PDB file of C-alpha atoms in Angstrom:
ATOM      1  CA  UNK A   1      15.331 -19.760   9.336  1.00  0.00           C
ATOM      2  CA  UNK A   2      19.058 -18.180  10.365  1.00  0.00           C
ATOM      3  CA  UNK A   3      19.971 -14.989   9.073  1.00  0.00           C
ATOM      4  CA  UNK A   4      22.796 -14.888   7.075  1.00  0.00           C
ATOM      5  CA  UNK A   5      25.585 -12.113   8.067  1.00  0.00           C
ATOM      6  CA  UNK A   6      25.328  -8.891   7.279  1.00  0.00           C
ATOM      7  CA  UNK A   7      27.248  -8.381   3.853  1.00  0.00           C
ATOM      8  CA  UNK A   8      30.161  -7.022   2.950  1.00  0.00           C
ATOM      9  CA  UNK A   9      32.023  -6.055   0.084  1.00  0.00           C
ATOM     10  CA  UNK A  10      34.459  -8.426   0.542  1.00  0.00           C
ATOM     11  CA  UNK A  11      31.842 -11.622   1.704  1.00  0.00           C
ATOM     12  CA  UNK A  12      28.479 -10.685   0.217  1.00  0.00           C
ATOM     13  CA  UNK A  13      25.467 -12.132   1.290  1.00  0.00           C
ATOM     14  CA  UNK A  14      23.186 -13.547  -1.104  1.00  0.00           C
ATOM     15  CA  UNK A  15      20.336 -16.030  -1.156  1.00  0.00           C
ATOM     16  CA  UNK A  16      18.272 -17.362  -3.849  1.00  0.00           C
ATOM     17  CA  UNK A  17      14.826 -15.687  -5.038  1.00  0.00           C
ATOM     18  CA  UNK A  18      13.310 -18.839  -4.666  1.00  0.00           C
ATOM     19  CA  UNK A  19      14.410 -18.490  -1.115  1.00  0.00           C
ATOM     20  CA  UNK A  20      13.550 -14.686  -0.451  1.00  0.00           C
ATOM     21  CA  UNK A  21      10.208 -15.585  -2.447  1.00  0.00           C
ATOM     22  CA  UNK A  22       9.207 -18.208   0.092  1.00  0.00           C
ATOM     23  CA  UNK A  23       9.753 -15.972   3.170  1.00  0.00           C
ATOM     24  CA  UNK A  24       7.650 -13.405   1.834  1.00  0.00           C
ATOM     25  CA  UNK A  25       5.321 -15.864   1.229  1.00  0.00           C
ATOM     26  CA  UNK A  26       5.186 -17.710   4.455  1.00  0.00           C
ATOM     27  CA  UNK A  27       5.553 -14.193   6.188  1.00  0.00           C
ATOM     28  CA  UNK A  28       2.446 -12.712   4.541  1.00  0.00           C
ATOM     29  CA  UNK A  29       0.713 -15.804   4.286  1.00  0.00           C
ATOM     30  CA  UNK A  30       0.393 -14.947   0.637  1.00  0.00           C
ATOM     31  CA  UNK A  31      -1.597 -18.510  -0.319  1.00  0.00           C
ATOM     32  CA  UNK A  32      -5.101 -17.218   1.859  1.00  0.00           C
ATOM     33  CA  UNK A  33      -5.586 -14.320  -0.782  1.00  0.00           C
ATOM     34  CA  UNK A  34      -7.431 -14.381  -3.922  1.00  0.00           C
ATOM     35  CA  UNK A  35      -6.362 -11.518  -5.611  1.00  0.00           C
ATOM     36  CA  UNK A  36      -6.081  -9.344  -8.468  1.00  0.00           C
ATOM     37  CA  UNK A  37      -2.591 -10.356  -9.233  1.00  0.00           C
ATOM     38  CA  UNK A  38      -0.075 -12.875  -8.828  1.00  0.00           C
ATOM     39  CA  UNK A  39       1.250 -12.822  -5.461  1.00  0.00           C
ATOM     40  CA  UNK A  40       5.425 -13.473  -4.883  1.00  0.00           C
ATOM     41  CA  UNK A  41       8.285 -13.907  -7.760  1.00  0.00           C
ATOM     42  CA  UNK A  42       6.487 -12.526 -11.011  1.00  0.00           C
ATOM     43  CA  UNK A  43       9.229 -11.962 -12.858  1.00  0.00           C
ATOM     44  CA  UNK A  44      12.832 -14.382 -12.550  1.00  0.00           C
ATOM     45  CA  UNK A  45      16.033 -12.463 -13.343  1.00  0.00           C
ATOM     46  CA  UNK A  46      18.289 -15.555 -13.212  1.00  0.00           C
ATOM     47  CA  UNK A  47      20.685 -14.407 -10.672  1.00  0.00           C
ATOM     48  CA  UNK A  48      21.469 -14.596  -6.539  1.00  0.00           C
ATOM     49  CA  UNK A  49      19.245 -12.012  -4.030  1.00  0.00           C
ATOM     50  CA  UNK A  50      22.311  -9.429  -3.290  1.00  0.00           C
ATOM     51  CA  UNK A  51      20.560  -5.808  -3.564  1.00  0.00           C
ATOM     52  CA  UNK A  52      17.080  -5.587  -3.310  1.00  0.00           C
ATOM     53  CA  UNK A  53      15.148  -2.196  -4.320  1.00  0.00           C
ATOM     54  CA  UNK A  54      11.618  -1.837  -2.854  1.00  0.00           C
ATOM     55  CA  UNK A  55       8.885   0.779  -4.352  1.00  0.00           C
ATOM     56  CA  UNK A  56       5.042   0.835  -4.544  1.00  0.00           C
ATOM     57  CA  UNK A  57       4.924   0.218  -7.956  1.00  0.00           C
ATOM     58  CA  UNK A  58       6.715  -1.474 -10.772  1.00  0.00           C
ATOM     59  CA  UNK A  59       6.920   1.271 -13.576  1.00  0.00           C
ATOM     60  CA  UNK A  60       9.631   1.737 -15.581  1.00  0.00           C
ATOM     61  CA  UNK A  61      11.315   4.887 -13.546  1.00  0.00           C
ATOM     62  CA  UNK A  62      11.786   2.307 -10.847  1.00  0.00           C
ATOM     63  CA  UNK A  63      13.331  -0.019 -12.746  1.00  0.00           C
ATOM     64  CA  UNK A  64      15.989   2.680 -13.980  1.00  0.00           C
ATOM     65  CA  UNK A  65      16.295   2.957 -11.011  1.00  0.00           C
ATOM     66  CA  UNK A  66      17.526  -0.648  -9.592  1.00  0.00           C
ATOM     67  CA  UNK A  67      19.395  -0.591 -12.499  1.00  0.00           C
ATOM     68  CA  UNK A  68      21.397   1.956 -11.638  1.00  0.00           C
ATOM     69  CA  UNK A  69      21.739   0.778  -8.073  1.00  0.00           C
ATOM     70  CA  UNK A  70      23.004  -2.609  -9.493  1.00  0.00           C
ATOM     71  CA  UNK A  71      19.879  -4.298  -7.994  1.00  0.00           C
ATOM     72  CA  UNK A  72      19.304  -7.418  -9.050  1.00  0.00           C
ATOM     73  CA  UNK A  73      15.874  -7.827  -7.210  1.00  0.00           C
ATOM     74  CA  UNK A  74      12.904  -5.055  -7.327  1.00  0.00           C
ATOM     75  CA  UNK A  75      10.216  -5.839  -4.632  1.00  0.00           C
ATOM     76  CA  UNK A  76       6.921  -3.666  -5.129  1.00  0.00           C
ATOM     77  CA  UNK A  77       3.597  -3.518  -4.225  1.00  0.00           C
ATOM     78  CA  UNK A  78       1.612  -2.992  -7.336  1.00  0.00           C
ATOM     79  CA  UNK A  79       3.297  -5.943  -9.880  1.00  0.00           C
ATOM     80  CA  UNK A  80       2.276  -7.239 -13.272  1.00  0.00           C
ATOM     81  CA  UNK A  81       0.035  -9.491 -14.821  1.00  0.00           C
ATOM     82  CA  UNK A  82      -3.460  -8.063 -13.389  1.00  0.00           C
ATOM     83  CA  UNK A  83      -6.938  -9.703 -13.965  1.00  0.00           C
ATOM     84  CA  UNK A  84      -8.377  -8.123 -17.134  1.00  0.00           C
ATOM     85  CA  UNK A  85      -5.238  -7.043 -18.780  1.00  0.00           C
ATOM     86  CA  UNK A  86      -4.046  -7.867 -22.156  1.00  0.00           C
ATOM     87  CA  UNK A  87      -1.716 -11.485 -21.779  1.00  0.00           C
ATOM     88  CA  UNK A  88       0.823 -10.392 -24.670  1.00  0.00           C
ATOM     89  CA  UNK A  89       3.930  -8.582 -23.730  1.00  0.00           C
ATOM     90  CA  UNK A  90       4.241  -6.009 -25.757  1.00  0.00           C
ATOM     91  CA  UNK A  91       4.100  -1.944 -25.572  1.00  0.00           C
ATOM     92  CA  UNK A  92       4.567  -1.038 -22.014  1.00  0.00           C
ATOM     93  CA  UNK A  93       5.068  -4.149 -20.245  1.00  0.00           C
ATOM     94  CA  UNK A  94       7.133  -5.397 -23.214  1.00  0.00           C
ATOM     95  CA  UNK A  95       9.548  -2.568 -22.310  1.00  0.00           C
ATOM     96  CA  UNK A  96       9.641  -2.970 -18.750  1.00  0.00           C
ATOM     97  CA  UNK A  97      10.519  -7.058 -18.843  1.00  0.00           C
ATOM     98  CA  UNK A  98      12.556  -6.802 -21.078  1.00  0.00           C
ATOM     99  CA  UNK A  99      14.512  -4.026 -18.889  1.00  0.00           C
ATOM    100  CA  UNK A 100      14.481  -6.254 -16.111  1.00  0.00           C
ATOM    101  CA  UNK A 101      15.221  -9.499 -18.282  1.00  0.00           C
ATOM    102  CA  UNK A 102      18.138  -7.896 -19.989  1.00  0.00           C
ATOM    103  CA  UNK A 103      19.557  -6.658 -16.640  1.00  0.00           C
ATOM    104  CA  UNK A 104      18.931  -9.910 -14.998  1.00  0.00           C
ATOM    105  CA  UNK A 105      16.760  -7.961 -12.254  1.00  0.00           C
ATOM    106  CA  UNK A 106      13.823 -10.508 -10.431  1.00  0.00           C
ATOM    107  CA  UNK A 107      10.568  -8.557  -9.656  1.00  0.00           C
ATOM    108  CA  UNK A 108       8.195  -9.571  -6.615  1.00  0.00           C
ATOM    109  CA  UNK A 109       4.772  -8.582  -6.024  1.00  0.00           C
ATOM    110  CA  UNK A 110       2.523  -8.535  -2.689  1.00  0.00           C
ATOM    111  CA  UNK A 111      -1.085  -7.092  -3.393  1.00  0.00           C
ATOM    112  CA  UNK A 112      -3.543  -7.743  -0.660  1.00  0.00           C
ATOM    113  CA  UNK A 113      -1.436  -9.357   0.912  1.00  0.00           C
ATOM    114  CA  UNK A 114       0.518  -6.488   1.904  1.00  0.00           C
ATOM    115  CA  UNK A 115      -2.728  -4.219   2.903  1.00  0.00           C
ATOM    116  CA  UNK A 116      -4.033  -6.788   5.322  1.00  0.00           C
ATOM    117  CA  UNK A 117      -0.633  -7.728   7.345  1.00  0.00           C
ATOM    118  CA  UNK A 118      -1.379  -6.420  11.157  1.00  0.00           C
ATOM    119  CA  UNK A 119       2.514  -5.726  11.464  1.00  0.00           C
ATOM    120  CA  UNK A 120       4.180  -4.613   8.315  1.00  0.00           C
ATOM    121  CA  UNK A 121      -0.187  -4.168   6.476  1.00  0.00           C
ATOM    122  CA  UNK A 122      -0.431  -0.460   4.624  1.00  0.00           C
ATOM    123  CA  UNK A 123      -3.566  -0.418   6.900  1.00  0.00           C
ATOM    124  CA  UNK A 124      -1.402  -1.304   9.845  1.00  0.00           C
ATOM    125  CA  UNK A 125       2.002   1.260   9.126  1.00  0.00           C
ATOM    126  CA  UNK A 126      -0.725   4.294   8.012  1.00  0.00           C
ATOM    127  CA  UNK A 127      -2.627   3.743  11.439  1.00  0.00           C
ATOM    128  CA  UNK A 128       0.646   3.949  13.207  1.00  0.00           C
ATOM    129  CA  UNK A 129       1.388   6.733  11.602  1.00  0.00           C
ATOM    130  CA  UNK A 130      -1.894   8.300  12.365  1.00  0.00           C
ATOM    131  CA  UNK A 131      -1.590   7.679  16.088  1.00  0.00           C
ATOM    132  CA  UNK A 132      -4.236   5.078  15.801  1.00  0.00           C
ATOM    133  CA  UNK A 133      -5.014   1.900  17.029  1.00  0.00           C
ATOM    134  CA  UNK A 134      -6.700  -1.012  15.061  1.00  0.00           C
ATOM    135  CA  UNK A 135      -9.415  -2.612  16.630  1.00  0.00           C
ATOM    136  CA  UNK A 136     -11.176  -4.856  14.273  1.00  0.00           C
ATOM    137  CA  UNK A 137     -12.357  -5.712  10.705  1.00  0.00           C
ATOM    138  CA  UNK A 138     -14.223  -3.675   8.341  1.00  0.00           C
ATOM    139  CA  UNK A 139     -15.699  -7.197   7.538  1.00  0.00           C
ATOM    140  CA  UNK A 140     -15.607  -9.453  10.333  1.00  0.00           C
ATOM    141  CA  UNK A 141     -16.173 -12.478   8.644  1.00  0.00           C
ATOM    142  CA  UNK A 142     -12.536 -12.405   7.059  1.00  0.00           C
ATOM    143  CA  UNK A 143      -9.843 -14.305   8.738  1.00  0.00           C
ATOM    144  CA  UNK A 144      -6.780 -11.606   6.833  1.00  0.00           C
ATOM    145  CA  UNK A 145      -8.935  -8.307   6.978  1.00  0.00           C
ATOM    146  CA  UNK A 146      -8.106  -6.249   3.570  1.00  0.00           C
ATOM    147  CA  UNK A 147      -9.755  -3.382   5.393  1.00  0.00           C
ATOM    148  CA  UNK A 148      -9.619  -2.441   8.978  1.00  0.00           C
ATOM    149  CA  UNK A 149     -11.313  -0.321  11.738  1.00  0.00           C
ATOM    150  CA  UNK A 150      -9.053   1.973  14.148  1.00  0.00           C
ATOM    151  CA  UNK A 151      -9.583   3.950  16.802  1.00  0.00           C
ATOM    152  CA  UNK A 152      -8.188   7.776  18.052  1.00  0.00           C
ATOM    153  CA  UNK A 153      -8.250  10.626  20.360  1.00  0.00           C
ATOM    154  CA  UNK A 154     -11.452  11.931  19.911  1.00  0.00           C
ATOM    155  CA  UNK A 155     -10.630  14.874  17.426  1.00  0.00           C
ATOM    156  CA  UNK A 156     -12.463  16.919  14.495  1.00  0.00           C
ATOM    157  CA  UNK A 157     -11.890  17.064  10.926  1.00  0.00           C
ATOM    158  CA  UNK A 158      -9.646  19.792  10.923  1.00  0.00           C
ATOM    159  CA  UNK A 159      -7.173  18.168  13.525  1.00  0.00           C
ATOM    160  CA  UNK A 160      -7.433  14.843  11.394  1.00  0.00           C
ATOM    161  CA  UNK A 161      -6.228  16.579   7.958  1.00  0.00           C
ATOM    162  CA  UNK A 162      -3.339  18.325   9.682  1.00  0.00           C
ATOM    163  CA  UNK A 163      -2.255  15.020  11.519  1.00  0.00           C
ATOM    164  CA  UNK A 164      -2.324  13.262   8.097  1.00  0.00           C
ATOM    165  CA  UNK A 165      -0.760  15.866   5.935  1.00  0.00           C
ATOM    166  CA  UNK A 166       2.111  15.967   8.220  1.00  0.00           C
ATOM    167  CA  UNK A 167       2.282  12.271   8.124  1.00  0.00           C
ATOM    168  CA  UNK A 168       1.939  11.535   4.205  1.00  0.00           C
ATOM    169  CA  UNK A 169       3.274  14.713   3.248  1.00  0.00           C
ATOM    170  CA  UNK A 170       0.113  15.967   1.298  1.00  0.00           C
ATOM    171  CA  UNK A 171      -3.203  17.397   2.165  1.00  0.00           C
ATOM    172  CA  UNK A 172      -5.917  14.475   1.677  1.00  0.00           C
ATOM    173  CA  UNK A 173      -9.461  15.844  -0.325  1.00  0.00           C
ATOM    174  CA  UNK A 174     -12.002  15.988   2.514  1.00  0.00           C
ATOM    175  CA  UNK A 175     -15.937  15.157   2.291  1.00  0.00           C
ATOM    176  CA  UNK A 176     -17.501  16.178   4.788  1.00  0.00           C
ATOM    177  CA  UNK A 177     -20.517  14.015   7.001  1.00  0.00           C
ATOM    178  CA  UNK A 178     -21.977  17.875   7.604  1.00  0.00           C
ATOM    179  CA  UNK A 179     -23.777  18.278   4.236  1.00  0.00           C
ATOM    180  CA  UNK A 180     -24.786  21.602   5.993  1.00  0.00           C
ATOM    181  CA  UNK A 181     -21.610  22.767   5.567  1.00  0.00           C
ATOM    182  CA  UNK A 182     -21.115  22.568   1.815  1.00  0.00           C
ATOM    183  CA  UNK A 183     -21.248  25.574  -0.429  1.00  0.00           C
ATOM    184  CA  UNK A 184     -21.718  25.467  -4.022  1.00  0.00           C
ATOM    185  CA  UNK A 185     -18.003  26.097  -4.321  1.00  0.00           C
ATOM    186  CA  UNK A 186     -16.426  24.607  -1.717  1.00  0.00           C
ATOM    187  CA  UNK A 187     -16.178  20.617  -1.520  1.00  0.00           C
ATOM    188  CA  UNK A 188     -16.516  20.510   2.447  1.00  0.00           C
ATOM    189  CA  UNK A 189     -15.890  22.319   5.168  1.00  0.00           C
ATOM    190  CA  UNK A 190     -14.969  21.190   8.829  1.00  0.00           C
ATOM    191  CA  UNK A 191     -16.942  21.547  11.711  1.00  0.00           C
ATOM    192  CA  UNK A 192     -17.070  20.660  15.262  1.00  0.00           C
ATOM    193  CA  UNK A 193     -17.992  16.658  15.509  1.00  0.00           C
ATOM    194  CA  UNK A 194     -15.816  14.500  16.680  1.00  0.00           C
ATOM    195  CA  UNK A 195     -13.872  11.369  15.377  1.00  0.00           C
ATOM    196  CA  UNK A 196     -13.077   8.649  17.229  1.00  0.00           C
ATOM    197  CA  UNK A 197     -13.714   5.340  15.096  1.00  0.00           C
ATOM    198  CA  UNK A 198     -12.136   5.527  12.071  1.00  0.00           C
ATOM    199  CA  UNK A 199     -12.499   2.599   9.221  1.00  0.00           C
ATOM    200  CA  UNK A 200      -8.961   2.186   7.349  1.00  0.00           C
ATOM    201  CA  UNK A 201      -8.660   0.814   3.688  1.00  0.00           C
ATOM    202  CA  UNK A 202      -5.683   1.991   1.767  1.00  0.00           C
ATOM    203  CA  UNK A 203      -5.233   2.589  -1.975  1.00  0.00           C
ATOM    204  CA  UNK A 204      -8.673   2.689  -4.161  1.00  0.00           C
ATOM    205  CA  UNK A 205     -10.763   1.105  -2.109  1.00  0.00           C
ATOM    206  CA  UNK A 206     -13.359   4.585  -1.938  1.00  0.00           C
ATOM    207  CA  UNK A 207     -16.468   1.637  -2.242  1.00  0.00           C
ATOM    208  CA  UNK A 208     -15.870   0.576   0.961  1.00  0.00           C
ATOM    209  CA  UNK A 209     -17.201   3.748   2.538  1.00  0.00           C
ATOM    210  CA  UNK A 210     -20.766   2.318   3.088  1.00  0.00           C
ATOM    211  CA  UNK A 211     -19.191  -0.842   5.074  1.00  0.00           C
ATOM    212  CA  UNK A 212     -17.529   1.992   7.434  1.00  0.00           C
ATOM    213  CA  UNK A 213     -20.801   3.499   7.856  1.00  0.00           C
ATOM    214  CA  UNK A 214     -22.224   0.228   8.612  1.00  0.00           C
ATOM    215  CA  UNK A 215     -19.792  -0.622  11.175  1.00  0.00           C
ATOM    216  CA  UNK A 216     -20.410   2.787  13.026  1.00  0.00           C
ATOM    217  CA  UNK A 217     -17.472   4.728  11.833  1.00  0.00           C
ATOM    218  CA  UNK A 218     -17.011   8.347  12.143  1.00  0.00           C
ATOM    219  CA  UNK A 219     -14.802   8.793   9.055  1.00  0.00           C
ATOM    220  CA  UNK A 220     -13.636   5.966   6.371  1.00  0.00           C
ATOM    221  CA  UNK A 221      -9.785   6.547   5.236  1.00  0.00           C
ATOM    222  CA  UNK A 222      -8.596   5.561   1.998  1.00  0.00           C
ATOM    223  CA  UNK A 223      -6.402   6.778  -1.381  1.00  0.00           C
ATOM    224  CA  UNK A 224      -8.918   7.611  -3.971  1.00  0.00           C
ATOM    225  CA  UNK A 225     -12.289   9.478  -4.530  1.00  0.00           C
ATOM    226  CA  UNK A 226     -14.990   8.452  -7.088  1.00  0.00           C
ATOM    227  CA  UNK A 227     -17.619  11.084  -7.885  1.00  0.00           C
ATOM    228  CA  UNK A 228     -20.199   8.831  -6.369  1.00  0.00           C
ATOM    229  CA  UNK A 229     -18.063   8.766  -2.939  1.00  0.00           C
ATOM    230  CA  UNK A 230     -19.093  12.240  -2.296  1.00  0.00           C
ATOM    231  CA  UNK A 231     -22.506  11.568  -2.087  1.00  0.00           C
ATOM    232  CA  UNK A 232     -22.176   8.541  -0.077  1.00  0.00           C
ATOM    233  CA  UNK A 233     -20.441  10.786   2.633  1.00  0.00           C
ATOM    234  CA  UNK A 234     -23.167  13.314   2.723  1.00  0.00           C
ATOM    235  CA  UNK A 235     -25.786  11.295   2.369  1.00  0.00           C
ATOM    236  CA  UNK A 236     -24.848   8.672   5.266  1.00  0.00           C
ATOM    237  CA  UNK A 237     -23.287  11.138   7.406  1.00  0.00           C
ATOM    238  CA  UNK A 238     -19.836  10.052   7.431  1.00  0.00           C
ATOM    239  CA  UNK A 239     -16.573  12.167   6.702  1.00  0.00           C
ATOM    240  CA  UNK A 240     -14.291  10.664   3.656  1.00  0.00           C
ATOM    241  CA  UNK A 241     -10.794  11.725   3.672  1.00  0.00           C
ATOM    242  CA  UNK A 242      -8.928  10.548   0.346  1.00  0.00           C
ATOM    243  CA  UNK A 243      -5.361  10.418   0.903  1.00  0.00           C
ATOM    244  CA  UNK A 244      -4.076   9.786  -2.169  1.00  0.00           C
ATOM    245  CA  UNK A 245      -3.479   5.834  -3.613  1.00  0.00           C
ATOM    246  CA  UNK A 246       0.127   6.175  -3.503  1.00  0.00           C
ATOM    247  CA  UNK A 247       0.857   7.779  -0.220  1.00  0.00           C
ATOM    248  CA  UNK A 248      -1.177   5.117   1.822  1.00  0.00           C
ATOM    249  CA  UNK A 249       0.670   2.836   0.096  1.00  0.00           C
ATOM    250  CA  UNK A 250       4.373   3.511   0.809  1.00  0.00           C
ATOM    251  CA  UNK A 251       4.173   2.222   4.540  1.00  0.00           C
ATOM    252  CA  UNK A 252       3.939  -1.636   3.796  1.00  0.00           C
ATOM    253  CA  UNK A 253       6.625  -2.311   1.247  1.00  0.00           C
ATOM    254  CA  UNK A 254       9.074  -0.163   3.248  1.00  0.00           C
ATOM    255  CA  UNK A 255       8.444  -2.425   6.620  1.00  0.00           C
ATOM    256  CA  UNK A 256       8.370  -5.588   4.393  1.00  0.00           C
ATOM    257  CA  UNK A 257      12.082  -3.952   3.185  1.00  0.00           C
ATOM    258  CA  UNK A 258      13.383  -4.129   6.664  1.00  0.00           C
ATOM    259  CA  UNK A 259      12.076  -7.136   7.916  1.00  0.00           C
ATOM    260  CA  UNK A 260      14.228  -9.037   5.215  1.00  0.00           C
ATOM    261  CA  UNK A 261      17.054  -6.624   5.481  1.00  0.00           C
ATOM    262  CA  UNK A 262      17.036  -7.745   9.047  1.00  0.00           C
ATOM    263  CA  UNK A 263      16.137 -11.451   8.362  1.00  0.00           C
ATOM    264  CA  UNK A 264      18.937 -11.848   5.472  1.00  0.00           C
ATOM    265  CA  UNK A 265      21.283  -9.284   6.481  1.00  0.00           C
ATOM    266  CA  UNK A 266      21.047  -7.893   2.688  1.00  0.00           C
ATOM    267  CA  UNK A 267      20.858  -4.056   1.730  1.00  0.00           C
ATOM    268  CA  UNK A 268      17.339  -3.164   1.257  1.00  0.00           C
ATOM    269  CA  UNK A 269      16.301   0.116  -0.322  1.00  0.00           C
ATOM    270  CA  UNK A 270      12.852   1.775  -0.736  1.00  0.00           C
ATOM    271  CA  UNK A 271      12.693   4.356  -3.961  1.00  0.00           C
ATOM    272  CA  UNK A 272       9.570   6.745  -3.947  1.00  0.00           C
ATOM    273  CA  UNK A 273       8.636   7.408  -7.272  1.00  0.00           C
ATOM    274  CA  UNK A 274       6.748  10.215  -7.183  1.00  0.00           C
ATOM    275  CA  UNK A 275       3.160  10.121  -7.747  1.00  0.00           C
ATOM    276  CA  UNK A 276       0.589  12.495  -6.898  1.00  0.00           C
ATOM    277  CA  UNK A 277      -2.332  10.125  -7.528  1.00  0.00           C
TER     278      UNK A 277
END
């Protein structure tokens, strides 16, 4: 496929969503996923691909958002239409289609697909931005891992938290594998092992802690904690650092942004809507 020129005001560029959709899809190779969700165009606003607005989720502050950008395409992360959720469009979701119907705005949706990428993968951009290097699958009988393992300078907990609070721009919740450690009001404490082999699954994916272990991890990375995940740590002997679901999460739909900004030549811009979970 040729990229188009970059646009101007005077000759914009502008492709069809069908078009954009099918990129994305061959690009991610969306089809080898089942998922939670539909994967690619989940919502059609009728008109060209000129502006596209990227963001981790599809709530309604982003979609204020494009709209005041005059986007006429959203591309997120977390879309619509989930397994398990009511099928009527009403409440909520009413209000956010119709938003996006009435402003003629398309909205496209890459779950797993977008973790597992190796190039533009949330796995992939957080180890990058972590100084790591992935090595393998957190289960190595999956052709497009969902959850990875990653190697680093050997380095202890402490070093680890400061390296990902500068990256994500938060402090991640720390378990740690030194149940010796704990007080009774104190959630961990570091100490002086080292990490080296790190497994890597971004967003809520806390359950995956005991295939880390498995695999011979030092420390399992993800967004959320469960109560349950704190005793897995201890109890196993691996640290859990919980970096919160929507800051492991930004990495992937930004890269995705500028691979098509620099496939298409079309403005792409990613929104963070702030979310502390």
């Amino acid at each position: 496929m040729t990229a188009n020129p970059i646009a101007t005001d005077a000759t914009p560029t502008t492709i069809s969503v069908q078009e954009l959709t099918q990129f994305c899809d061959d690009y991610l190779s969306a089809g080898a996923f089942k998922d939670y969700a539909p994967n690619g165009l989940q919502v059609d606003g009728g008109r060209a691909v000129q502006r596209i607005i990227t963001g981790v989720t599809a709530c309604e502050a982003l979609i204020d958002a494009a709209i005041a950008a005059n986007a006429d395409t959203i591309m997120v992360h977390h879309g619509y239409f989930w397994k398990g959720e009511a099928a009527t469009i009403t409440g909520m979701k009413g209000r956010r289609i119709r938003k996006l119907m009435q402003h003629g705005i398309s909205m496209i949706g890459y779950h797993l697909p977008l973790d597992a990428h190796p190039v533009v993968g949330n796995n992939a951009k957080l180890a990058e931005m972590l100084d790591m290097t992935i090595v393998g699958a957190l289960y190595p009988s999956e052709s497009h891992p969902v959850g990875n393992i990653a190697t680093c300078i050997p380095q202890n907990a402490d070093s680890l938290i400061a390296q990902i609070t500068k990256a994500l721009g938060r402090t991640p919740l720390h378990v740690s594998a030194n149940y010796a450690h704990v007080s009774s009001n104190t959630i961990a404490k570091g100490d002086d092992k080292l990490i080296e082999r790190v497994g890597i699954c971004t967003g809520g994916a806390q359950d995956m802690i005991e295939q880390a272990s498995m695999m011979g991890c030092d420390a399992f990375i993800s967004g959320e904690i469960s109560e349950r995940t704190t005793h897995i740590a201890r109890e196993l002997g691996i640290d859990y650092f919980a970096c919160g679901h929507h800051a492991t999460e930004r990495g992937g739909i930004q890269a995705l942004g500028e691979i098509i900004a620099q496939q298409f030549g079309l403005p792409v811009t990613f929104i963070d809507i702030d979310n502390p979970a």
